[in-house]
PDB file of C-alpha atoms in Angstrom:
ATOM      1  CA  UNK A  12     145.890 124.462   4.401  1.00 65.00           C
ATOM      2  CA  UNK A  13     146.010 127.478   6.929  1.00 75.00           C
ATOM      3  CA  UNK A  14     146.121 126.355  10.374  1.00 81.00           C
ATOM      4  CA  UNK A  15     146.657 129.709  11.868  1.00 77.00           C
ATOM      5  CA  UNK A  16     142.806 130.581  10.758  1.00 77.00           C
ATOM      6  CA  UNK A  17     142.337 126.679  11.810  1.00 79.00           C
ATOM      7  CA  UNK A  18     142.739 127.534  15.062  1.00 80.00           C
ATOM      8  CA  UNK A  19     141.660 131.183  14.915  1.00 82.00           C
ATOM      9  CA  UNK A  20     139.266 132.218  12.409  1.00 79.00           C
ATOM     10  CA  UNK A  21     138.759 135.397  13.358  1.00 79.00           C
ATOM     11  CA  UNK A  22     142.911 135.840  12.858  1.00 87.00           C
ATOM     12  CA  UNK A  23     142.583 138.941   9.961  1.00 90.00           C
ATOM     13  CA  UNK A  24     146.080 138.657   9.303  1.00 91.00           C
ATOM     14  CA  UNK A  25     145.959 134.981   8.238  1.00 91.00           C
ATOM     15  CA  UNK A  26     142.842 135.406   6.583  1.00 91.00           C
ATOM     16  CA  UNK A  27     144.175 138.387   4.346  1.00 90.00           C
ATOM     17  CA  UNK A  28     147.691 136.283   3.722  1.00 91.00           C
ATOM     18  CA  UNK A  29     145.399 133.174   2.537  1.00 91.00           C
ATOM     19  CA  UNK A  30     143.265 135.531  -0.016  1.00 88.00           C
ATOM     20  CA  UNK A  31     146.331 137.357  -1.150  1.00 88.00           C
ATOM     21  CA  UNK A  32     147.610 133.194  -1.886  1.00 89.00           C
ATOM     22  CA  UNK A  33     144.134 132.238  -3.102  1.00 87.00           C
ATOM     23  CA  UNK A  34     144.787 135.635  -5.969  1.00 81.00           C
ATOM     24  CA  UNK A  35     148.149 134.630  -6.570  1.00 85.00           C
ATOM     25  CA  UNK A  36     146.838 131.342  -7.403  1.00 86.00           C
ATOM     26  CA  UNK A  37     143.632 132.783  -9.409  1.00 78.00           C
ATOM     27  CA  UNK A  38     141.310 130.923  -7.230  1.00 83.00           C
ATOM     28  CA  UNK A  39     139.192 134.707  -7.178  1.00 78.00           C
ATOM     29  CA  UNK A  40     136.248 133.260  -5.593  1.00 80.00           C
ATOM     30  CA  UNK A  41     138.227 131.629  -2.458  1.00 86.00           C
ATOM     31  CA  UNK A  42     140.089 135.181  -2.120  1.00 84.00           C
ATOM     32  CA  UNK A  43     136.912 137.038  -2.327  1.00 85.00           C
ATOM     33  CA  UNK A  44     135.219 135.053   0.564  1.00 89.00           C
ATOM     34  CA  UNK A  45     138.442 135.232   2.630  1.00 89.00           C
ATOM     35  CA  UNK A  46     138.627 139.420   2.261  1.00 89.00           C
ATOM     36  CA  UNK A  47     134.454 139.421   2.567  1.00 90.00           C
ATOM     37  CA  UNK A  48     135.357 137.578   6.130  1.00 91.00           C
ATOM     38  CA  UNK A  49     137.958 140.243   7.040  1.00 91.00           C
ATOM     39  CA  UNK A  50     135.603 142.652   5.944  1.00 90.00           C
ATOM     40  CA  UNK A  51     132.667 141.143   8.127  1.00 92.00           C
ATOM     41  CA  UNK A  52     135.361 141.353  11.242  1.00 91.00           C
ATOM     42  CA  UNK A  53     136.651 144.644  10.361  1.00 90.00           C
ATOM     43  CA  UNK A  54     134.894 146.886   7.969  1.00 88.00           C
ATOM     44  CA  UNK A  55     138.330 149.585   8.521  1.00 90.00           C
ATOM     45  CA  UNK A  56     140.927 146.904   6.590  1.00 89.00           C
ATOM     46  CA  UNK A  57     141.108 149.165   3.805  1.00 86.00           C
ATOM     47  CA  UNK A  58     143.010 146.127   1.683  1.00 85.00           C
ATOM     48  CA  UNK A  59     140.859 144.101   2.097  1.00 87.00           C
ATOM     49  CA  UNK A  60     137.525 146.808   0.933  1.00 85.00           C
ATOM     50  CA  UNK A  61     139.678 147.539  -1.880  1.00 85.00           C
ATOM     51  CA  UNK A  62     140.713 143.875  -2.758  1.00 83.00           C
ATOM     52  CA  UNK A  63     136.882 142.672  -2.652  1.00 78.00           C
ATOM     53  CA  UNK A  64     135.820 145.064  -5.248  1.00 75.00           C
ATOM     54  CA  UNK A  65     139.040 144.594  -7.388  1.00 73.00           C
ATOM     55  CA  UNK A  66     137.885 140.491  -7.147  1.00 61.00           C
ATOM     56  CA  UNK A  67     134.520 141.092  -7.386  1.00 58.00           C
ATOM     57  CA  UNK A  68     134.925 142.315 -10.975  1.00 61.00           C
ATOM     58  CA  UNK A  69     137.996 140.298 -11.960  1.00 58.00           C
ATOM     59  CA  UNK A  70     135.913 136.893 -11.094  1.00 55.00           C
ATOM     60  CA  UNK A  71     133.086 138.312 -13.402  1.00 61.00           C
ATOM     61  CA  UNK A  72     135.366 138.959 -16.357  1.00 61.00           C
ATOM     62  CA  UNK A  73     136.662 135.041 -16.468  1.00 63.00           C
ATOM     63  CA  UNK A  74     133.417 133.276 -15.635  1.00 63.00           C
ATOM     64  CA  UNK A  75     132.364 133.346 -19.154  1.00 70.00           C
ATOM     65  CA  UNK A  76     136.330 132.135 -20.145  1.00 68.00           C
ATOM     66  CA  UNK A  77     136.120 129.201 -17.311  1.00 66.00           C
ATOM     67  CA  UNK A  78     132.576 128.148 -18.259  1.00 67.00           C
ATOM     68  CA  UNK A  79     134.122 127.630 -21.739  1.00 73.00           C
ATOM     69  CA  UNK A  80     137.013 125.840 -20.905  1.00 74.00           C
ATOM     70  CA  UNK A  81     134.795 123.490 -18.596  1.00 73.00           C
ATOM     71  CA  UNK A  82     132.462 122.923 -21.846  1.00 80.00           C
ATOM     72  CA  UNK A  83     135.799 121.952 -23.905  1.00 81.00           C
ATOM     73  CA  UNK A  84     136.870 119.567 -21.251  1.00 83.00           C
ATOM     74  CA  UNK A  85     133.492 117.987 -20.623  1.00 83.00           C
ATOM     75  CA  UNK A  86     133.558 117.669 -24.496  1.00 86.00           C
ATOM     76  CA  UNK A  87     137.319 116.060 -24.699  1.00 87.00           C
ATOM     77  CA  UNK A  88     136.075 113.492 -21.798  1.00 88.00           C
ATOM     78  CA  UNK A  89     132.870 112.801 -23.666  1.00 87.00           C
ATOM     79  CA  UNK A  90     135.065 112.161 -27.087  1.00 87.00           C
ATOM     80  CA  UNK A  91     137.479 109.916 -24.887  1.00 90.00           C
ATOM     81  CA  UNK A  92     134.443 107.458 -23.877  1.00 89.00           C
ATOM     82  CA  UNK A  93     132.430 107.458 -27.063  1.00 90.00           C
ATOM     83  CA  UNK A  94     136.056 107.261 -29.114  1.00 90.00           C
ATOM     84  CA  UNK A  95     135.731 103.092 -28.751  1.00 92.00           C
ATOM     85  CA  UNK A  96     131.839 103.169 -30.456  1.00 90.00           C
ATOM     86  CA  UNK A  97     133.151 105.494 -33.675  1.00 89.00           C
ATOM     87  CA  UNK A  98     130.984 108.328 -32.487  1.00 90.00           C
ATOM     88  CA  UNK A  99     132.020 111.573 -30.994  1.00 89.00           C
ATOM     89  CA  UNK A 100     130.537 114.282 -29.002  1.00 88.00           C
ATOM     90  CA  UNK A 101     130.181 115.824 -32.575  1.00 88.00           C
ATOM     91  CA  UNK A 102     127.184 112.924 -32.952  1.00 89.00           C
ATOM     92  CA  UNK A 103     124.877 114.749 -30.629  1.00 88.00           C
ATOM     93  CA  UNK A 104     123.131 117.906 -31.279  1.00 87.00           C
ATOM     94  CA  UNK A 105     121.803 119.741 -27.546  1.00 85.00           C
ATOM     95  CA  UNK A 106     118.667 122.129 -28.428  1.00 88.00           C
ATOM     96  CA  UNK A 107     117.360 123.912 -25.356  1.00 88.00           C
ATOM     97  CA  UNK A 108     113.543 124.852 -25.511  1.00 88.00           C
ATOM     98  CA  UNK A 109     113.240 128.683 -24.972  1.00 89.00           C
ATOM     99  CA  UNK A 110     109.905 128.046 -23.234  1.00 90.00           C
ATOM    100  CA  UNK A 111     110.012 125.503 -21.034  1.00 90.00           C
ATOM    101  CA  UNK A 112     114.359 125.862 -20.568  1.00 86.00           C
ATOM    102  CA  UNK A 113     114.295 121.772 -21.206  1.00 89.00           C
ATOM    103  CA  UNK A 114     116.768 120.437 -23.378  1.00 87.00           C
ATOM    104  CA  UNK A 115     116.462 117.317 -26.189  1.00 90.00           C
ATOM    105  CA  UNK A 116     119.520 115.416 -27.909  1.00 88.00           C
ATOM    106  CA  UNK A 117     119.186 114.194 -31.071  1.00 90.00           C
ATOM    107  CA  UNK A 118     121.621 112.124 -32.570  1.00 90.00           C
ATOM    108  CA  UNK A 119     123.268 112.662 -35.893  1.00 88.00           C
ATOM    109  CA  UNK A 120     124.550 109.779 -37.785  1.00 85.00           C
ATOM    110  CA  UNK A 121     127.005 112.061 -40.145  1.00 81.00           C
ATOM    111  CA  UNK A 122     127.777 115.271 -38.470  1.00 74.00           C
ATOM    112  CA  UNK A 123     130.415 117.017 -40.444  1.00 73.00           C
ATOM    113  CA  UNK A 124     127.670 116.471 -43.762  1.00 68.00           C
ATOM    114  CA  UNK A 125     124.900 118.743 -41.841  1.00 56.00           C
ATOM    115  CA  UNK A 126     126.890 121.836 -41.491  1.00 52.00           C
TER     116      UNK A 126
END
């Protein structure tokens, strides 16, 4: 929390403090809006020009890493629940239909055997 742009958000200094944290931290996107708000307030902050376009291509390079670590996890939570029944997330196969972008399940009683 940030109460100095709390109370002021048009304070640049706080906002460029709180998206130098928010890089620190990796959370790109949060430090990307935070310099794109300095940026809207003063389009001279050099730092903060320099920063968004350093972000801007950073945060493109790790979506594709985060979306598969969010897959893996929504996989290992999936395994937790079905774990009780015998079955695994391995017991589902996800086909998406290339013309209408729909998707069907289909379950499959011995996975490991249709590979």
């Amino acid at each position: 929390c940030f109460p100095a742009v709390e109370l002021d958000p048009h304070y640049i200094r706080a906002l460029l403090r709180r998206a130098e944290l928010y890089e620190k931290t990796e959370k790109l996107d949060e430090a990307l809006e935070d310099y794109k708000a300095v940026l809207e307030k003063d389009p001279s902050v050099h730092q903060a020009r320099e920063a968004c376009m350093v972000s801007s291509s950073l945060s493109k390079e790790k979506k594709p890493h985060v979306h598969h670590l969010q897959i893996c996890k929504l996989k290992d939570l999936g395994n937790l629940v079905l774990r009780p029944f015998g079955l695994s997330t391995e017991n589902f196969q996800v086909k998406q239909d290339s013309s209408t972008g729909s998707y069907s399940i289909n379950f499959v009683q011995n996975p490991n055997n249709n590979r």
